[in-house]
C-alpha cells in the first residue's frame, strides 16, 4: 500500500509491566456521571448517560515520574481539569449487558478530560456541539493502563486530583451515577465497541481552572498516578 503522504503513527498507551502497548481506536467520554458534579454544573444529576468523543490523537501519554508538559490550549481563558477513571476496551461488541461488561474490559487508567469551559459553556448556550470545548489537541492526558486482573475491584476506589499540591477533587467510584458496566451497556447500544476504545467515565465535583505553570497530579486507587505541568 502506498499513500500520497506518510500516514500518522498509530496512537497507543503503555501497559503496566508489559512491552506491548495498547493501540487506541476511539475515545468516548461520559458527561455528568457524578451527582455532585452534575449539581455544580447546574443540573439535577437524574438523566440517562450521554456521550461525546475526543479524537484519538488528542491523547497525551503521561508515563513515568516526571510531569509531562501539556500546552495551555488556544482560544480559552478558562481551562478546566476533570479527573476521570478511564476504561480500556479489549474485546469489542454491541448491545453488551452491564453484567457481561467485565469480559470486554482490558484494563483501566487515570485520565484528565481537559475542557475549555468558556467555549463549552458558549456552545451549550447556543445549542451547538461541544467539540471546540472538549475535543481540542492535547485535551486527553492519560497514564499507563493497568490490566483488569491487576487493578483489583475499583467499584469503590478513591479518585483525586491536586493542583500544586492542594486538593481540588476527591471522591470515589462508588459515587458514579452510571457504573462502568452500565456505561458500557448504554454506549454499546449506540456504537459497536471495538478493541482499543477508551472510555472516560466522568468526573466528580471540584472541577476548576488551570493556569500556565500549574502542576497537576491525579490518581485512582489501584492505578498508576499521573502528573502533568501546564505549559
Ligand atoms: Mn468529563
Tab-separated table of C-alpha atoms and ligand atoms in Angstrom:
chain	number	residue	atom	x	y	z
A	1	UNK	CA	0.000	0.000	0.000
A	2	UNK	CA	1.299	3.437	-0.811
A	3	UNK	CA	-0.078	6.789	0.331
A	4	UNK	CA	0.094	10.328	-1.016
A	5	UNK	CA	1.806	11.292	2.260
A	6	UNK	CA	3.002	9.352	5.306
A	7	UNK	CA	0.044	8.275	7.476
A	8	UNK	CA	0.367	9.267	11.140
A	9	UNK	CA	1.790	6.697	13.544
A	10	UNK	CA	-0.907	4.809	15.467
A	11	UNK	CA	-1.805	6.300	18.853
A	12	UNK	CA	-1.026	3.938	21.734
A	13	UNK	CA	-0.825	3.827	25.526
A	14	UNK	CA	1.732	1.884	27.596
A	15	UNK	CA	0.540	-1.093	29.634
A	16	UNK	CA	1.980	-1.503	33.125
A	17	UNK	CA	4.617	-4.269	33.219
A	18	UNK	CA	4.471	-5.082	29.501
A	19	UNK	CA	6.448	-4.073	26.460
A	20	UNK	CA	3.380	-4.288	24.167
A	21	UNK	CA	1.329	-1.108	24.027
A	22	UNK	CA	-2.453	-0.643	23.833
A	23	UNK	CA	-3.413	0.661	20.355
A	24	UNK	CA	-6.152	3.269	20.582
A	25	UNK	CA	-9.250	3.228	18.389
A	26	UNK	CA	-11.658	5.881	19.747
A	27	UNK	CA	-12.073	7.997	22.875
A	28	UNK	CA	-15.592	8.095	24.294
A	29	UNK	CA	-16.431	10.342	27.250
A	30	UNK	CA	-19.413	10.279	29.603
A	31	UNK	CA	-20.981	13.602	30.607
A	32	UNK	CA	-22.100	14.423	34.176
A	33	UNK	CA	-21.719	10.962	35.735
A	34	UNK	CA	-21.290	12.043	39.387
A	35	UNK	CA	-24.288	13.659	41.058
A	36	UNK	CA	-22.314	16.326	42.924
A	37	UNK	CA	-20.551	17.351	39.685
A	38	UNK	CA	-23.874	17.458	37.789
A	39	UNK	CA	-25.188	19.783	40.525
A	40	UNK	CA	-22.137	22.063	40.378
A	41	UNK	CA	-22.775	22.361	36.613
A	42	UNK	CA	-26.415	23.328	37.286
A	43	UNK	CA	-28.207	20.016	36.663
A	44	UNK	CA	-30.134	17.613	38.899
A	45	UNK	CA	-27.984	14.545	38.195
A	46	UNK	CA	-31.017	12.464	37.214
A	47	UNK	CA	-30.744	11.820	33.482
A	48	UNK	CA	-29.705	8.962	31.182
A	49	UNK	CA	-25.971	8.815	30.406
A	50	UNK	CA	-24.832	10.888	27.436
A	51	UNK	CA	-21.630	10.760	25.461
A	52	UNK	CA	-19.186	12.829	23.448
A	53	UNK	CA	-15.944	11.915	21.701
A	54	UNK	CA	-12.402	13.175	21.519
A	55	UNK	CA	-10.086	12.302	18.629
A	56	UNK	CA	-7.598	9.529	19.468
A	57	UNK	CA	-4.683	11.864	18.719
A	58	UNK	CA	-5.862	14.247	21.481
A	59	UNK	CA	-4.218	11.819	23.929
A	60	UNK	CA	-1.160	12.923	25.861
A	61	UNK	CA	0.578	9.881	27.306
A	62	UNK	CA	1.833	10.604	30.815
A	63	UNK	CA	4.412	7.951	31.549
A	64	UNK	CA	6.975	7.986	34.296
A	65	UNK	CA	7.612	10.068	37.381
A	66	UNK	CA	8.430	13.391	35.796
A	67	UNK	CA	5.474	15.648	34.998
A	68	UNK	CA	4.537	15.636	31.322
A	69	UNK	CA	4.170	19.021	29.652
A	70	UNK	CA	0.672	19.817	28.378
A	71	UNK	CA	0.454	23.063	26.411
A	72	UNK	CA	-2.148	25.610	27.521
A	73	UNK	CA	-4.645	25.492	24.627
A	74	UNK	CA	-5.573	28.350	22.311
A	75	UNK	CA	-8.794	30.399	22.416
A	76	UNK	CA	-9.632	29.854	26.109
A	77	UNK	CA	-9.313	31.820	29.340
A	78	UNK	CA	-10.830	29.019	31.415
A	79	UNK	CA	-9.091	25.641	31.036
A	80	UNK	CA	-10.646	23.159	33.486
A	81	UNK	CA	-9.377	19.873	34.928
A	82	UNK	CA	-11.661	16.822	35.173
A	83	UNK	CA	-10.039	13.774	36.765
A	84	UNK	CA	-11.570	10.550	35.443
A	85	UNK	CA	-11.208	6.792	35.575
A	86	UNK	CA	-10.644	5.527	32.025
A	87	UNK	CA	-11.809	2.091	30.852
A	88	UNK	CA	-9.770	0.415	28.103
A	89	UNK	CA	-11.801	-1.959	25.935
A	90	UNK	CA	-10.047	-5.181	24.877
A	91	UNK	CA	-12.934	-7.012	23.239
A	92	UNK	CA	-15.496	-5.233	21.106
A	93	UNK	CA	-19.210	-5.812	20.797
A	94	UNK	CA	-22.640	-4.286	20.572
A	95	UNK	CA	-25.596	-4.500	22.957
A	96	UNK	CA	-23.338	-5.624	25.792
A	97	UNK	CA	-25.256	-6.229	29.040
A	98	UNK	CA	-23.864	-4.491	32.134
A	99	UNK	CA	-23.428	-7.907	33.770
A	100	UNK	CA	-21.215	-9.071	30.846
A	101	UNK	CA	-19.217	-5.844	30.559
A	102	UNK	CA	-16.172	-7.067	32.512
A	103	UNK	CA	-15.404	-9.578	29.743
A	104	UNK	CA	-14.854	-6.661	27.367
A	105	UNK	CA	-12.527	-4.641	29.622
A	106	UNK	CA	-8.767	-4.880	29.055
A	107	UNK	CA	-7.853	-2.568	31.909
A	108	UNK	CA	-8.068	0.864	33.486
A	109	UNK	CA	-6.068	4.082	33.513
A	110	UNK	CA	-6.187	7.527	35.068
A	111	UNK	CA	-7.147	10.306	32.666
A	112	UNK	CA	-7.931	14.007	32.696
A	113	UNK	CA	-10.705	15.344	30.475
A	114	UNK	CA	-9.267	18.821	29.872
A	115	UNK	CA	-12.037	21.255	28.976
A	116	UNK	CA	-12.109	24.770	27.528
A	117	UNK	CA	-15.011	25.567	29.860
A	118	UNK	CA	-15.744	29.027	28.500
A	119	UNK	CA	-16.063	27.677	24.953
A	120	UNK	CA	-18.114	24.680	26.096
A	121	UNK	CA	-20.470	26.986	28.020
A	122	UNK	CA	-20.899	29.225	24.990
A	123	UNK	CA	-21.659	26.225	22.735
A	124	UNK	CA	-24.158	24.850	25.299
A	125	UNK	CA	-25.909	28.201	25.446
A	126	UNK	CA	-26.223	28.297	21.654
A	127	UNK	CA	-27.246	24.626	21.397
A	128	UNK	CA	-24.130	23.886	19.346
A	129	UNK	CA	-21.764	20.876	19.515
A	130	UNK	CA	-19.178	20.761	22.307
A	131	UNK	CA	-16.220	19.819	20.062
A	132	UNK	CA	-14.339	23.091	20.443
A	133	UNK	CA	-14.660	22.898	24.240
A	134	UNK	CA	-13.790	19.231	24.623
A	135	UNK	CA	-12.065	17.711	21.597
A	136	UNK	CA	-9.055	20.014	21.128
A	137	UNK	CA	-5.415	18.968	20.702
A	138	UNK	CA	-3.769	17.594	23.887
A	139	UNK	CA	-7.158	17.502	25.665
A	140	UNK	CA	-6.863	13.923	26.897
A	141	UNK	CA	-3.901	13.203	29.193
A	142	UNK	CA	-3.775	9.538	30.210
A	143	UNK	CA	-1.472	7.399	32.349
A	144	UNK	CA	-0.350	3.795	31.739
A	145	UNK	CA	-3.060	1.125	31.614
A	146	UNK	CA	-3.270	-1.410	34.458
A	147	UNK	CA	-4.718	-4.700	33.258
A	148	UNK	CA	-8.052	-5.761	34.746
A	149	UNK	CA	-6.552	-8.724	36.631
A	150	UNK	CA	-4.038	-6.446	38.387
A	151	UNK	CA	-6.321	-3.493	39.048
A	152	UNK	CA	-8.491	-5.323	41.579
A	153	UNK	CA	-12.014	-4.171	42.422
A	154	UNK	CA	-12.341	-0.490	41.576
A	155	UNK	CA	-16.058	-0.166	42.352
A	156	UNK	CA	-15.373	1.947	45.470
A	157	UNK	CA	-11.848	3.156	44.602
A	158	UNK	CA	-10.857	6.666	45.603
A	159	UNK	CA	-10.314	9.242	42.844
A	160	UNK	CA	-8.473	12.523	43.427
A	161	UNK	CA	-6.749	15.474	41.774
A	162	UNK	CA	-4.412	18.080	43.208
A	163	UNK	CA	-3.124	21.321	41.741
A	164	UNK	CA	0.244	22.494	43.103
A	165	UNK	CA	-0.216	20.046	45.988
A	166	UNK	CA	-3.673	21.314	47.062
A	167	UNK	CA	-6.765	19.119	46.917
A	168	UNK	CA	-9.195	20.045	44.132
A	169	UNK	CA	-11.184	16.867	43.508
A	170	UNK	CA	-11.698	13.917	45.860
A	171	UNK	CA	-14.400	11.266	45.615
A	172	UNK	CA	-14.736	7.547	44.906
A	173	UNK	CA	-16.025	5.441	42.051
A	174	UNK	CA	-18.932	4.315	44.239
A	175	UNK	CA	-20.386	7.783	43.526
A	176	UNK	CA	-20.721	7.124	39.774
A	177	UNK	CA	-24.357	7.624	38.719
A	178	UNK	CA	-23.887	5.054	35.927
A	179	UNK	CA	-21.447	2.257	36.826
A	180	UNK	CA	-18.744	1.155	34.396
A	181	UNK	CA	-20.908	-1.839	33.393
A	182	UNK	CA	-23.954	0.373	32.813
A	183	UNK	CA	-21.874	2.861	30.801
A	184	UNK	CA	-20.674	0.025	28.557
A	185	UNK	CA	-24.260	-1.229	28.198
A	186	UNK	CA	-25.552	2.194	27.079
A	187	UNK	CA	-22.542	3.019	24.905
A	188	UNK	CA	-22.614	-0.330	23.058
A	189	UNK	CA	-26.233	0.258	22.044
A	190	UNK	CA	-25.238	3.447	20.270
A	191	UNK	CA	-21.867	2.370	18.807
A	192	UNK	CA	-20.269	-1.021	18.219
A	193	UNK	CA	-17.377	-1.025	20.662
A	194	UNK	CA	-14.001	-2.008	19.239
A	195	UNK	CA	-10.801	-3.249	20.851
A	196	UNK	CA	-8.757	-0.117	21.523
A	197	UNK	CA	-11.665	2.062	22.566
A	198	UNK	CA	-11.127	4.192	25.671
A	199	UNK	CA	-13.996	5.432	27.835
A	200	UNK	CA	-13.501	8.452	30.112
A	201	UNK	CA	-16.195	7.670	32.687
A	202	UNK	CA	-16.911	11.148	34.062
A	203	UNK	CA	-15.548	13.451	36.733
A	204	UNK	CA	-16.531	14.069	40.363
A	205	UNK	CA	-17.172	17.507	41.826
A	206	UNK	CA	-14.456	20.101	42.298
A	207	UNK	CA	-13.617	20.920	38.672
A	208	UNK	CA	-11.772	24.198	38.320
A	209	UNK	CA	-9.390	26.374	36.361
A	210	UNK	CA	-5.764	25.754	35.492
A	211	UNK	CA	-3.152	28.336	34.582
A	212	UNK	CA	0.253	28.110	32.946
A	213	UNK	CA	2.829	26.664	35.322
A	214	UNK	CA	0.342	24.587	37.360
A	215	UNK	CA	1.472	21.141	38.451
A	216	UNK	CA	-1.473	18.748	38.225
A	217	UNK	CA	-1.371	15.336	39.900
A	218	UNK	CA	-4.162	12.810	39.990
A	219	UNK	CA	-4.990	9.216	40.648
A	220	UNK	CA	-7.412	6.395	41.156
A	221	UNK	CA	-6.677	3.970	43.996
A	222	UNK	CA	-5.078	0.835	42.486
A	223	UNK	CA	-3.931	2.531	39.260
A	224	UNK	CA	-0.813	4.485	38.218
A	225	UNK	CA	-0.946	8.193	39.217
A	226	UNK	CA	-0.415	10.884	36.612
A	227	UNK	CA	1.461	14.130	36.829
A	228	UNK	CA	1.472	16.978	34.361
A	229	UNK	CA	2.654	20.535	34.020
A	230	UNK	CA	0.557	23.102	32.179
A	231	UNK	CA	2.888	24.928	29.806
B	1	LIG	MN1	-15.502	14.775	31.695
